Coordinates of C-alpha atoms in Angstrom, one line a residue:
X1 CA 0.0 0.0 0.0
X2 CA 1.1 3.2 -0.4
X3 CA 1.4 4.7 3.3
X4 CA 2.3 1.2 5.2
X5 CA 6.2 2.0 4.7
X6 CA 6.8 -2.0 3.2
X7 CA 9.9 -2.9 1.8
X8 CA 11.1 -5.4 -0.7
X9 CA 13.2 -6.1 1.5
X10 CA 13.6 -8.8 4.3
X11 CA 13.6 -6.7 7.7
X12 CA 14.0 -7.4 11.3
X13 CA 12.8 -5.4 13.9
X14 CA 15.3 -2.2 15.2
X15 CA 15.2 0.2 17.0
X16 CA 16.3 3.0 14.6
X17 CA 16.3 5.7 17.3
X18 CA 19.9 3.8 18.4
X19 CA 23.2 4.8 15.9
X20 CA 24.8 3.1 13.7
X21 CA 28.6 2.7 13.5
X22 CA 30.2 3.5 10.4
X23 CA 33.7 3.4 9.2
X24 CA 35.4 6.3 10.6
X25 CA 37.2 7.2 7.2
X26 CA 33.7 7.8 6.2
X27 CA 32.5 10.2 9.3
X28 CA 34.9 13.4 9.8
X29 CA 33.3 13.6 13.2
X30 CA 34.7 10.6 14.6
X31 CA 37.4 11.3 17.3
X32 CA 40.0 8.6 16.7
X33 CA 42.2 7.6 20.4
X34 CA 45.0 5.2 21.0
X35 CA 47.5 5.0 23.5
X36 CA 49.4 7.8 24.7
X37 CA 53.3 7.7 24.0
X38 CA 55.3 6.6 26.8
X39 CA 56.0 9.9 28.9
X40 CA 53.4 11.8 28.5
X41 CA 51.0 12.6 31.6
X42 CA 47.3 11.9 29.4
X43 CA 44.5 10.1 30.9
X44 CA 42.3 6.9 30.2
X45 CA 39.2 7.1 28.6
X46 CA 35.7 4.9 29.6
X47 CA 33.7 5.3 27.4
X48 CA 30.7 3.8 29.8
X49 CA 31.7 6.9 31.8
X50 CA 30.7 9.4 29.8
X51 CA 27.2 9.0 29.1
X52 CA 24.4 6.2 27.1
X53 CA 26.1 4.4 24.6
X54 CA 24.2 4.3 21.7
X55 CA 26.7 1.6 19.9
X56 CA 29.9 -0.2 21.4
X57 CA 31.5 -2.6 18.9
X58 CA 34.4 -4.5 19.4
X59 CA 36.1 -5.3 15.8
X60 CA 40.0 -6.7 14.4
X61 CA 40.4 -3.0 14.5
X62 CA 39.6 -1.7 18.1
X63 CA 36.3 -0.5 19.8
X64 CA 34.0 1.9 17.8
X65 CA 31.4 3.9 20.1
X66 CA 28.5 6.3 20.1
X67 CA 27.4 8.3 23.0
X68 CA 24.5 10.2 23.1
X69 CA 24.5 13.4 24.0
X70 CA 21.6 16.0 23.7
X71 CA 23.2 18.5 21.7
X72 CA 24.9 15.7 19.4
X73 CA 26.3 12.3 19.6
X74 CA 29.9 11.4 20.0
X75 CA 31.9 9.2 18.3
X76 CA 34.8 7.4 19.5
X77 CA 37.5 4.8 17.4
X78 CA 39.5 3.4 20.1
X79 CA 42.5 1.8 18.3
X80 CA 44.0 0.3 21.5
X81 CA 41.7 -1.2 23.5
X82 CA 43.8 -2.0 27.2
X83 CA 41.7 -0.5 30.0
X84 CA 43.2 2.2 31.9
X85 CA 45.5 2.7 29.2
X86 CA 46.7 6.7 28.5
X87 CA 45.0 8.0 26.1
X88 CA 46.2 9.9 22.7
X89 CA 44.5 11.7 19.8
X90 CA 45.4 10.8 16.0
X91 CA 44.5 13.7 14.3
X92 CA 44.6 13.6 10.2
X93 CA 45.7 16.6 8.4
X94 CA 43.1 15.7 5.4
X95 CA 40.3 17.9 4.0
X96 CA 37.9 18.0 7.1
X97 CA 40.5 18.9 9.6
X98 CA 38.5 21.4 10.9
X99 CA 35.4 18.8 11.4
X100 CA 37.8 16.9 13.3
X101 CA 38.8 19.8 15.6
X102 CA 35.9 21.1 16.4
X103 CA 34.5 17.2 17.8
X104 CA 37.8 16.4 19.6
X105 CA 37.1 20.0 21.3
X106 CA 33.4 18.9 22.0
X107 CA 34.5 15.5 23.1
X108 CA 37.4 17.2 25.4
X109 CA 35.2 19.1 27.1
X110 CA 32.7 16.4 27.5
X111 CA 36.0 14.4 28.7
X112 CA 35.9 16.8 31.6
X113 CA 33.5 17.9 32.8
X114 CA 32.0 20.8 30.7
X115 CA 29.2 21.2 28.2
X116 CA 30.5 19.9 24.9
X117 CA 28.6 22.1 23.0
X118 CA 26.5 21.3 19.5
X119 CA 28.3 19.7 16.9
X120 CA 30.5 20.7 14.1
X121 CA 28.2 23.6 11.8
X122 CA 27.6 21.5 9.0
X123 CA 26.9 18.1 10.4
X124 CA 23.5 17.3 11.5
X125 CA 20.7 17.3 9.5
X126 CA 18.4 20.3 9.6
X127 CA 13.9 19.8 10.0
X128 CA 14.2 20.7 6.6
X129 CA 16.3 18.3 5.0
X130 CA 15.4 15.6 7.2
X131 CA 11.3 15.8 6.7
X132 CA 12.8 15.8 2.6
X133 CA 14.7 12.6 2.8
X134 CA 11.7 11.3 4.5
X135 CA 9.5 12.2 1.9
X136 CA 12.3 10.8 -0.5
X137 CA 11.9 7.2 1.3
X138 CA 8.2 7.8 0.8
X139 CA 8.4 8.2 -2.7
X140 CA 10.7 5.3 -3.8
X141 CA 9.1 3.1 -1.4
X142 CA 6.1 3.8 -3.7
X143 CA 8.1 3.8 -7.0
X144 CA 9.2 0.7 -6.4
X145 CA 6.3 -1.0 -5.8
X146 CA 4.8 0.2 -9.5
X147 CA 3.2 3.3 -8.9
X148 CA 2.8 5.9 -11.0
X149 CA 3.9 10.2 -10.5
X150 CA 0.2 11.0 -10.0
X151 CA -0.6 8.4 -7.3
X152 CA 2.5 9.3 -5.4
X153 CA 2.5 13.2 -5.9
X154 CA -1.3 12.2 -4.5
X155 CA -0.1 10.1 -1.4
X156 CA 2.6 12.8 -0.7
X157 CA 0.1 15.5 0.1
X158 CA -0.2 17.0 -3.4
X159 CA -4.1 15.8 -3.7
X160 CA -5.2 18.4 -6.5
X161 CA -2.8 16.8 -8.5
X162 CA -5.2 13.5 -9.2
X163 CA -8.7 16.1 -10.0
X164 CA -5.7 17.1 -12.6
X165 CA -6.8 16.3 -16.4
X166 CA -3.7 14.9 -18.2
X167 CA -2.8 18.0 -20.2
X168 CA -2.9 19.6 -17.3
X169 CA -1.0 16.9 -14.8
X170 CA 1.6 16.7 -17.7
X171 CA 2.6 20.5 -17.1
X172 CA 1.7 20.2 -13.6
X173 CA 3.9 21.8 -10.4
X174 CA 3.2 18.7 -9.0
X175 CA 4.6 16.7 -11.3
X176 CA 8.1 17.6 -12.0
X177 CA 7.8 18.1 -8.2
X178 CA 7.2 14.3 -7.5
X179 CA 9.9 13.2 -10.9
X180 CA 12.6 15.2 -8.8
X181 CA 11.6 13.6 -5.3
X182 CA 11.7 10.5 -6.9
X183 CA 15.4 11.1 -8.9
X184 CA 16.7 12.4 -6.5
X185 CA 15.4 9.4 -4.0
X186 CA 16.8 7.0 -6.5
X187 CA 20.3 8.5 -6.6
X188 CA 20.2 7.9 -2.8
X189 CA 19.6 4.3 -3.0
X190 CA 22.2 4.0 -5.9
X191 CA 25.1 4.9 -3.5
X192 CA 24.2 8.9 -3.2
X193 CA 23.3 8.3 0.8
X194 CA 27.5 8.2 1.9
X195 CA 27.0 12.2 1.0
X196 CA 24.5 12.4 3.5
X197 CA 28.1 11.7 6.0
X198 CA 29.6 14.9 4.3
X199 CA 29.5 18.3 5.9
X200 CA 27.5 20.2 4.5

């Protein structure tokens, strides 16, 4: 049906509230620790201390981690996993080395103690763009499953648009409204959603 949000898909159910870790090449945000060179006066980091985890996985590569926090989630790659273990930043000198700052000086302060402030300008997804890439799910859900511009420019809130005689619908607001949702919403599925981990 048009409004049951199915899927061709096989699903399982999730709580999609909770984050998901990605690899932290892909997400600038990510704060990357391992241990501290011998020497130097640093500290150990628990993650558990610092707030709900939204994610903890333990991979071949160390401990990736999400922690929630209400003016933006933190993410942690913690290359050397010994507890109690001095604690190091790796900081890349790459394109989004100021995305990179700016969350290991949020983190920091959450480290210690202090608000952390929102995260990086940029980063999270503002009402607008968010309620479009939900319309955007909307609309390919419905492409997929066979139906046409007019019925899902109709489901989408656009209701004039099936009263629309075809001349009219042809050259229609509505329509190249709903061909560009839908585009656009197939370019996501087609590999377009990694820019959605992109500052903006």
């Amino acid at each position: 049906m048009p409004n049951d949000g199915g899927c061709h898909f096989a699903s399982t159910s999730h709580d999609f509230r909770s984050a998901s870790c990605w690899r932290p090449d892909r997400i600038p945000i990510t704060v990357i620790l391992d241990a501290a060179p011998d020497g130097f006066s640093a500290v150990a980091v628990d993650p558990a201390k610092l707030g709900t985890l939204l994610a903890d996985e333990l991979g071949p590569d160390g401990r990736h981690v999400v922690i929630a926090d209400v003016e933006g989630e933190h993410r942690l790659w913690l290359r050397n996993t010994e507890p109690d273990k001095p604690m190091a930043v790796l900081l890349l000198l790459d394109k989004d080395f100021e995305t990179r700052i700016d969350s290991l000086l949020r983190f920091h302060r959450r480290l210690f103690g202090k608000l952390p402030g929102p995260q990086p300008r940029g980063w999270a997804l503002t009402s607008y763009r968010r309620d479009r890439l939900l319309l955007m799910l909307r609309a390919l859900d419905m492409h997929l499953g066979g139906y046409s511009y007019r019925e899902i420019a109709s489901a989408l809130g656009e209701t004039d648009a099936a009263r629309l005689p075809a001349t009219e619908w042809k050259d229609s607001r509505a329509r190249s409204w709903t061909i560009r949702l839908v585009t656009s919403a197939c370019q996501m599925m087609n590999g377009g959603y990694r820019k959605l981990l992109q500052i903006r």
